[in-house]
């Protein structure tokens, strides 16, 4: 009987030892999991900082570029005005010359030649200004698209960081929320994001949601495809629309993002 008790005691100690070893293994595994999460969060924070720094640098470069282009445009407009004034003055002189056409025939020919030269110079300056405007607008659209991509990248990183932090909090704290509560929270966040996108894509004329193709004026003010054929000037800045319809790639990208959010919302609501 004494040997049986000793045997039971040894088996009990052995079982407790095995249970303790299993607990230590589980603890080590959990520590490794938390370490990996912390490393990933640190990498994401570094990526967010780099993208934010890149955005600030881009904004400063864009501001410097805009200032330079404004000065160039102002100089061209001033030269065009001066040439126009010279032309006007020459025309007035020519009118006075007609009264003394016989005596001033040679001078009249010289003035006519100067007027022609001024007109040619004016046309060259106008063409140069139009070319500069087209180049500036094209570059402006590229800058806006690049900025939208950077902002979208930052938003994705922030969302991933938030998801990671929420996941870590769920691992550390006791799980008290039900699946219904989690689904309701995700649905609420999606609804807020959808509302912001819809407000940003609202047409200023009919107040309906703009869908592809989305058009714009030279200052990038959006208008929907139904209202664009009815308008001759932009309803926001009163800038006349050009003969061709200019599309807004930035807002069209937001429209695609909104459709993705709609799909995510439908999938979430239809899920069991």
mmCIF file of N, CA, C and O in Angstrom, residues 88-148:
data_model
loop_
_atom_site.group_PDB
_atom_site.id
_atom_site.type_symbol
_atom_site.label_atom_id
_atom_site.label_comp_id
_atom_site.label_asym_id
_atom_site.label_seq_id
_atom_site.Cartn_x
_atom_site.Cartn_y
_atom_site.Cartn_z
ATOM 1 N N UNK A 88 -1.616 99.612 -80.715
ATOM 2 C CA UNK A 88 -2.677 100.623 -80.695
ATOM 3 C C UNK A 88 -2.142 102.023 -80.996
ATOM 4 O O UNK A 88 -2.746 102.793 -81.738
ATOM 5 N N UNK A 89 -0.990 102.322 -80.406
ATOM 6 C CA UNK A 89 -0.393 103.645 -80.643
ATOM 7 C C UNK A 89 0.020 103.819 -82.102
ATOM 8 O O UNK A 89 -0.168 104.888 -82.714
ATOM 9 N N UNK A 90 0.569 102.743 -82.693
ATOM 10 C CA UNK A 90 0.968 102.809 -84.092
ATOM 11 C C UNK A 90 -0.248 103.001 -85.017
ATOM 12 O O UNK A 90 -0.168 103.713 -86.030
ATOM 13 N N UNK A 91 -1.337 102.370 -84.649
ATOM 14 C CA UNK A 91 -2.563 102.541 -85.451
ATOM 15 C C UNK A 91 -3.060 103.988 -85.413
ATOM 16 O O UNK A 91 -3.524 104.537 -86.425
ATOM 17 N N UNK A 92 -2.979 104.597 -84.228
ATOM 18 C CA UNK A 92 -3.387 106.005 -84.118
ATOM 19 C C UNK A 92 -2.489 106.901 -84.973
ATOM 20 O O UNK A 92 -2.972 107.835 -85.645
ATOM 21 N N UNK A 93 -1.205 106.606 -84.945
ATOM 22 C CA UNK A 93 -0.291 107.400 -85.770
ATOM 23 C C UNK A 93 -0.607 107.225 -87.258
ATOM 24 O O UNK A 93 -0.529 108.176 -88.046
ATOM 25 N N UNK A 94 -0.962 106.005 -87.611
ATOM 26 C CA UNK A 94 -1.266 105.746 -89.018
ATOM 27 C C UNK A 94 -2.492 106.527 -89.478
ATOM 28 O O UNK A 94 -2.540 107.034 -90.625
ATOM 29 N N UNK A 95 -3.476 106.643 -88.579
ATOM 30 C CA UNK A 95 -4.670 107.427 -88.938
ATOM 31 C C UNK A 95 -4.329 108.886 -89.202
ATOM 32 O O UNK A 95 -4.909 109.526 -90.101
ATOM 33 N N UNK A 96 -3.412 109.438 -88.430
ATOM 34 C CA UNK A 96 -3.004 110.832 -88.663
ATOM 35 C C UNK A 96 -2.201 110.974 -89.955
ATOM 36 O O UNK A 96 -2.225 111.992 -90.630
ATOM 37 N N UNK A 97 -1.491 109.900 -90.285
ATOM 38 C CA UNK A 97 -0.669 109.949 -91.497
ATOM 39 C C UNK A 97 -1.534 110.014 -92.763
ATOM 40 O O UNK A 97 -1.130 110.606 -93.782
ATOM 41 N N UNK A 98 -2.772 109.377 -92.673
ATOM 42 C CA UNK A 98 -3.613 109.364 -93.879
ATOM 43 C C UNK A 98 -3.976 110.770 -94.357
ATOM 44 O O UNK A 98 -4.197 110.989 -95.562
ATOM 45 N N UNK A 99 -4.042 111.728 -93.475
ATOM 46 C CA UNK A 99 -4.359 113.100 -93.878
ATOM 47 C C UNK A 99 -3.217 113.730 -94.679
ATOM 48 O O UNK A 99 -3.413 114.675 -95.448
ATOM 49 N N UNK A 100 -2.017 113.204 -94.472
ATOM 50 C CA UNK A 100 -0.868 113.746 -95.200
ATOM 51 C C UNK A 100 -0.224 112.633 -96.012
ATOM 52 O O UNK A 100 0.990 112.471 -96.059
ATOM 53 N N UNK A 101 -1.092 111.794 -96.660
ATOM 54 C CA UNK A 101 -0.650 110.584 -97.336
ATOM 55 C C UNK A 101 0.419 110.847 -98.385
ATOM 56 O O UNK A 101 1.348 110.052 -98.560
ATOM 57 N N UNK A 102 0.274 111.963 -99.092
ATOM 58 C CA UNK A 102 1.225 112.237 -100.170
ATOM 59 C C UNK A 102 2.593 112.572 -99.597
ATOM 60 O O UNK A 102 3.617 112.013 -100.027
ATOM 61 N N UNK A 103 2.574 113.446 -98.607
ATOM 62 C CA UNK A 103 3.829 113.888 -98.044
ATOM 63 C C UNK A 103 4.470 112.811 -97.155
ATOM 64 O O UNK A 103 5.693 112.712 -97.064
ATOM 65 N N UNK A 104 3.642 112.003 -96.553
ATOM 66 C CA UNK A 104 4.173 111.025 -95.600
ATOM 67 C C UNK A 104 3.988 109.593 -96.090
ATOM 68 O O UNK A 104 3.819 108.663 -95.288
ATOM 69 N N UNK A 105 4.010 109.373 -97.385
ATOM 70 C CA UNK A 105 3.794 108.027 -97.930
ATOM 71 C C UNK A 105 4.882 107.042 -97.459
ATOM 72 O O UNK A 105 4.594 105.901 -97.120
ATOM 73 N N UNK A 106 6.123 107.513 -97.460
ATOM 74 C CA UNK A 106 7.209 106.644 -97.036
ATOM 75 C C UNK A 106 7.048 106.276 -95.550
ATOM 76 O O UNK A 106 7.188 105.103 -95.151
ATOM 77 N N UNK A 107 6.718 107.293 -94.744
ATOM 78 C CA UNK A 107 6.531 107.039 -93.313
ATOM 79 C C UNK A 107 5.351 106.095 -93.062
ATOM 80 O O UNK A 107 5.400 105.231 -92.167
ATOM 81 N N UNK A 108 4.311 106.258 -93.907
ATOM 82 C CA UNK A 108 3.137 105.389 -93.777
ATOM 83 C C UNK A 108 3.498 103.916 -94.020
ATOM 84 O O UNK A 108 3.044 103.015 -93.306
ATOM 85 N N UNK A 109 4.346 103.670 -95.017
ATOM 86 C CA UNK A 109 4.759 102.304 -95.314
ATOM 87 C C UNK A 109 5.578 101.728 -94.157
ATOM 88 O O UNK A 109 5.435 100.554 -93.793
ATOM 89 N N UNK A 110 6.452 102.563 -93.603
ATOM 90 C CA UNK A 110 7.263 102.090 -92.478
ATOM 91 C C UNK A 110 6.395 101.729 -91.269
ATOM 92 O O UNK A 110 6.610 100.706 -90.609
ATOM 93 N N UNK A 111 5.396 102.588 -91.005
ATOM 94 C CA UNK A 111 4.511 102.317 -89.872
ATOM 95 C C UNK A 111 3.676 101.058 -90.107
ATOM 96 O O UNK A 111 3.441 100.270 -89.179
ATOM 97 N N UNK A 112 3.230 100.876 -91.375
ATOM 98 C CA UNK A 112 2.471 99.673 -91.695
ATOM 99 C C UNK A 112 3.314 98.418 -91.457
ATOM 100 O O UNK A 112 2.818 97.397 -90.958
ATOM 101 N N UNK A 113 4.579 98.518 -91.806
ATOM 102 C CA UNK A 113 5.478 97.390 -91.593
ATOM 103 C C UNK A 113 5.673 97.112 -90.093
ATOM 104 O O UNK A 113 5.685 95.963 -89.642
ATOM 105 N N UNK A 114 5.784 98.190 -89.312
ATOM 106 C CA UNK A 114 5.923 98.026 -87.875
ATOM 107 C C UNK A 114 4.685 97.387 -87.258
ATOM 108 O O UNK A 114 4.778 96.548 -86.340
ATOM 109 N N UNK A 115 3.523 97.796 -87.770
ATOM 110 C CA UNK A 115 2.275 97.211 -87.259
ATOM 111 C C UNK A 115 2.229 95.713 -87.544
ATOM 112 O O UNK A 115 1.839 94.894 -86.704
ATOM 113 N N UNK A 116 2.654 95.353 -88.762
ATOM 114 C CA UNK A 116 2.670 93.936 -89.131
ATOM 115 C C UNK A 116 3.631 93.154 -88.233
ATOM 116 O O UNK A 116 3.327 92.036 -87.775
ATOM 117 N N UNK A 117 4.783 93.761 -87.975
ATOM 118 C CA UNK A 117 5.740 93.103 -87.085
ATOM 119 C C UNK A 117 5.179 92.962 -85.670
ATOM 120 O O UNK A 117 5.375 91.927 -85.011
ATOM 121 N N UNK A 118 4.478 94.011 -85.204
ATOM 122 C CA UNK A 118 3.885 93.945 -83.869
ATOM 123 C C UNK A 118 2.818 92.858 -83.788
ATOM 124 O O UNK A 118 2.715 92.129 -82.793
ATOM 125 N N UNK A 119 2.019 92.753 -84.880
ATOM 126 C CA UNK A 119 0.977 91.722 -84.910
ATOM 127 C C UNK A 119 1.609 90.313 -84.881
ATOM 128 O O UNK A 119 1.121 89.409 -84.192
ATOM 129 N N UNK A 120 2.681 90.182 -85.647
ATOM 130 C CA UNK A 120 3.374 88.886 -85.662
ATOM 131 C C UNK A 120 3.935 88.552 -84.285
ATOM 132 O O UNK A 120 3.825 87.411 -83.803
ATOM 133 N N UNK A 121 4.541 89.547 -83.650
ATOM 134 C CA UNK A 121 5.088 89.334 -82.326
ATOM 135 C C UNK A 121 3.990 88.988 -81.319
ATOM 136 O O UNK A 121 4.143 88.099 -80.457
ATOM 137 N N UNK A 122 2.858 89.692 -81.457
ATOM 138 C CA UNK A 122 1.733 89.420 -80.554
ATOM 139 C C UNK A 122 1.233 87.979 -80.721
ATOM 140 O O UNK A 122 0.976 87.268 -79.736
ATOM 141 N N UNK A 123 1.102 87.545 -81.975
ATOM 142 C CA UNK A 123 0.639 86.173 -82.232
ATOM 143 C C UNK A 123 1.611 85.142 -81.665
ATOM 144 O O UNK A 123 1.197 84.111 -81.130
ATOM 145 N N UNK A 124 2.902 85.427 -81.813
ATOM 146 C CA UNK A 124 3.898 84.514 -81.254
ATOM 147 C C UNK A 124 3.783 84.432 -79.737
ATOM 148 O O UNK A 124 3.861 83.346 -79.148
ATOM 149 N N UNK A 125 3.597 85.618 -79.111
ATOM 150 C CA UNK A 125 3.454 85.627 -77.651
ATOM 151 C C UNK A 125 2.181 84.915 -77.190
ATOM 152 O O UNK A 125 2.174 84.217 -76.182
ATOM 153 N N UNK A 126 1.096 85.089 -77.970
ATOM 154 C CA UNK A 126 -0.155 84.402 -77.624
ATOM 155 C C UNK A 126 0.011 82.896 -77.732
ATOM 156 O O UNK A 126 -0.426 82.130 -76.860
ATOM 157 N N UNK A 127 0.654 82.445 -78.810
ATOM 158 C CA UNK A 127 0.892 81.009 -78.973
ATOM 159 C C UNK A 127 1.773 80.475 -77.843
ATOM 160 O O UNK A 127 1.531 79.386 -77.308
ATOM 161 N N UNK A 128 2.793 81.261 -77.497
ATOM 162 C CA UNK A 128 3.687 80.832 -76.423
ATOM 163 C C UNK A 128 2.943 80.750 -75.091
ATOM 164 O O UNK A 128 3.138 79.818 -74.299
ATOM 165 N N UNK A 129 2.046 81.749 -74.858
ATOM 166 C CA UNK A 129 1.271 81.744 -73.616
ATOM 167 C C UNK A 129 0.327 80.547 -73.567
ATOM 168 O O UNK A 129 0.176 79.885 -72.534
ATOM 169 N N UNK A 130 -0.352 80.271 -74.697
ATOM 170 C CA UNK A 130 -1.267 79.118 -74.736
ATOM 171 C C UNK A 130 -0.519 77.806 -74.499
ATOM 172 O O UNK A 130 -1.019 76.907 -73.797
ATOM 173 N N UNK A 131 0.657 77.704 -75.111
ATOM 174 C CA UNK A 131 1.460 76.496 -74.915
ATOM 175 C C UNK A 131 1.887 76.357 -73.458
ATOM 176 O O UNK A 131 1.860 75.266 -72.879
ATOM 177 N N UNK A 132 2.275 77.489 -72.853
ATOM 178 C CA UNK A 132 2.680 77.466 -71.450
ATOM 179 C C UNK A 132 1.498 77.104 -70.550
ATOM 180 O O UNK A 132 1.649 76.355 -69.575
ATOM 181 N N UNK A 133 0.299 77.625 -70.866
ATOM 182 C CA UNK A 133 -0.892 77.294 -70.080
ATOM 183 C C UNK A 133 -1.207 75.806 -70.162
ATOM 184 O O UNK A 133 -1.530 75.164 -69.146
ATOM 185 N N UNK A 134 -1.137 75.247 -71.386
ATOM 186 C CA UNK A 134 -1.429 73.821 -71.558
ATOM 187 C C UNK A 134 -0.433 72.963 -70.783
ATOM 188 O O UNK A 134 -0.809 72.001 -70.110
ATOM 189 N N UNK A 135 0.852 73.333 -70.870
ATOM 190 C CA UNK A 135 1.881 72.577 -70.155
ATOM 191 C C UNK A 135 1.691 72.681 -68.639
ATOM 192 O O UNK A 135 1.827 71.703 -67.909
ATOM 193 N N UNK A 136 1.350 73.900 -68.176
ATOM 194 C CA UNK A 136 1.138 74.102 -66.740
ATOM 195 C C UNK A 136 -0.046 73.291 -66.228
ATOM 196 O O UNK A 136 0.026 72.655 -65.173
ATOM 197 N N UNK A 137 -1.158 73.312 -66.982
ATOM 198 C CA UNK A 137 -2.345 72.557 -66.565
ATOM 199 C C UNK A 137 -2.078 71.057 -66.537
ATOM 200 O O UNK A 137 -2.509 70.352 -65.621
ATOM 201 N N UNK A 138 -1.369 70.573 -67.546
ATOM 202 C CA UNK A 138 -1.056 69.139 -67.589
ATOM 203 C C UNK A 138 -0.193 68.735 -66.390
ATOM 204 O O UNK A 138 -0.433 67.705 -65.755
ATOM 205 N N UNK A 139 0.793 69.565 -66.089
ATOM 206 C CA UNK A 139 1.659 69.261 -64.951
ATOM 207 C C UNK A 139 0.885 69.346 -63.631
ATOM 208 O O UNK A 139 1.122 68.564 -62.700
ATOM 209 N N UNK A 140 -0.060 70.289 -63.584
ATOM 210 C CA UNK A 140 -0.890 70.443 -62.380
ATOM 211 C C UNK A 140 -1.711 69.193 -62.122
ATOM 212 O O UNK A 140 -1.816 68.722 -60.988
ATOM 213 N N UNK A 141 -2.293 68.621 -63.184
ATOM 214 C CA UNK A 141 -3.085 67.394 -63.027
ATOM 215 C C UNK A 141 -2.198 66.239 -62.553
ATOM 216 O O UNK A 141 -2.597 65.428 -61.703
ATOM 217 N N UNK A 142 -0.973 66.159 -63.105
ATOM 218 C CA UNK A 142 -0.053 65.101 -62.679
ATOM 219 C C UNK A 142 0.288 65.236 -61.196
ATOM 220 O O UNK A 142 0.356 64.246 -60.464
ATOM 221 N N UNK A 143 0.503 66.498 -60.746
ATOM 222 C CA UNK A 143 0.791 66.724 -59.333
ATOM 223 C C UNK A 143 -0.379 66.302 -58.454
ATOM 224 O O UNK A 143 -0.195 65.701 -57.397
ATOM 225 N N UNK A 144 -1.593 66.614 -58.899
ATOM 226 C CA UNK A 144 -2.764 66.263 -58.098
ATOM 227 C C UNK A 144 -2.938 64.751 -58.005
ATOM 228 O O UNK A 144 -3.282 64.212 -56.948
ATOM 229 N N UNK A 145 -2.715 64.058 -59.108
ATOM 230 C CA UNK A 145 -2.827 62.598 -59.093
ATOM 231 C C UNK A 145 -1.761 62.001 -58.174
ATOM 232 O O UNK A 145 -2.030 61.086 -57.384
ATOM 233 N N UNK A 146 -0.532 62.543 -58.266
ATOM 234 C CA UNK A 146 0.548 62.033 -57.415
ATOM 235 C C UNK A 146 0.243 62.270 -55.940
ATOM 236 O O UNK A 146 0.451 61.399 -55.097
ATOM 237 N N UNK A 147 -0.314 63.448 -55.627
ATOM 238 C CA UNK A 147 -0.678 63.746 -54.240
ATOM 239 C C UNK A 147 -1.779 62.813 -53.755
ATOM 240 O O UNK A 147 -1.738 62.320 -52.616
ATOM 241 N N UNK A 148 -2.784 62.551 -54.627
ATOM 242 C CA UNK A 148 -3.882 61.658 -54.250
ATOM 243 C C UNK A 148 -3.362 60.248 -53.960
ATOM 244 O O UNK A 148 -3.811 59.580 -53.028
#
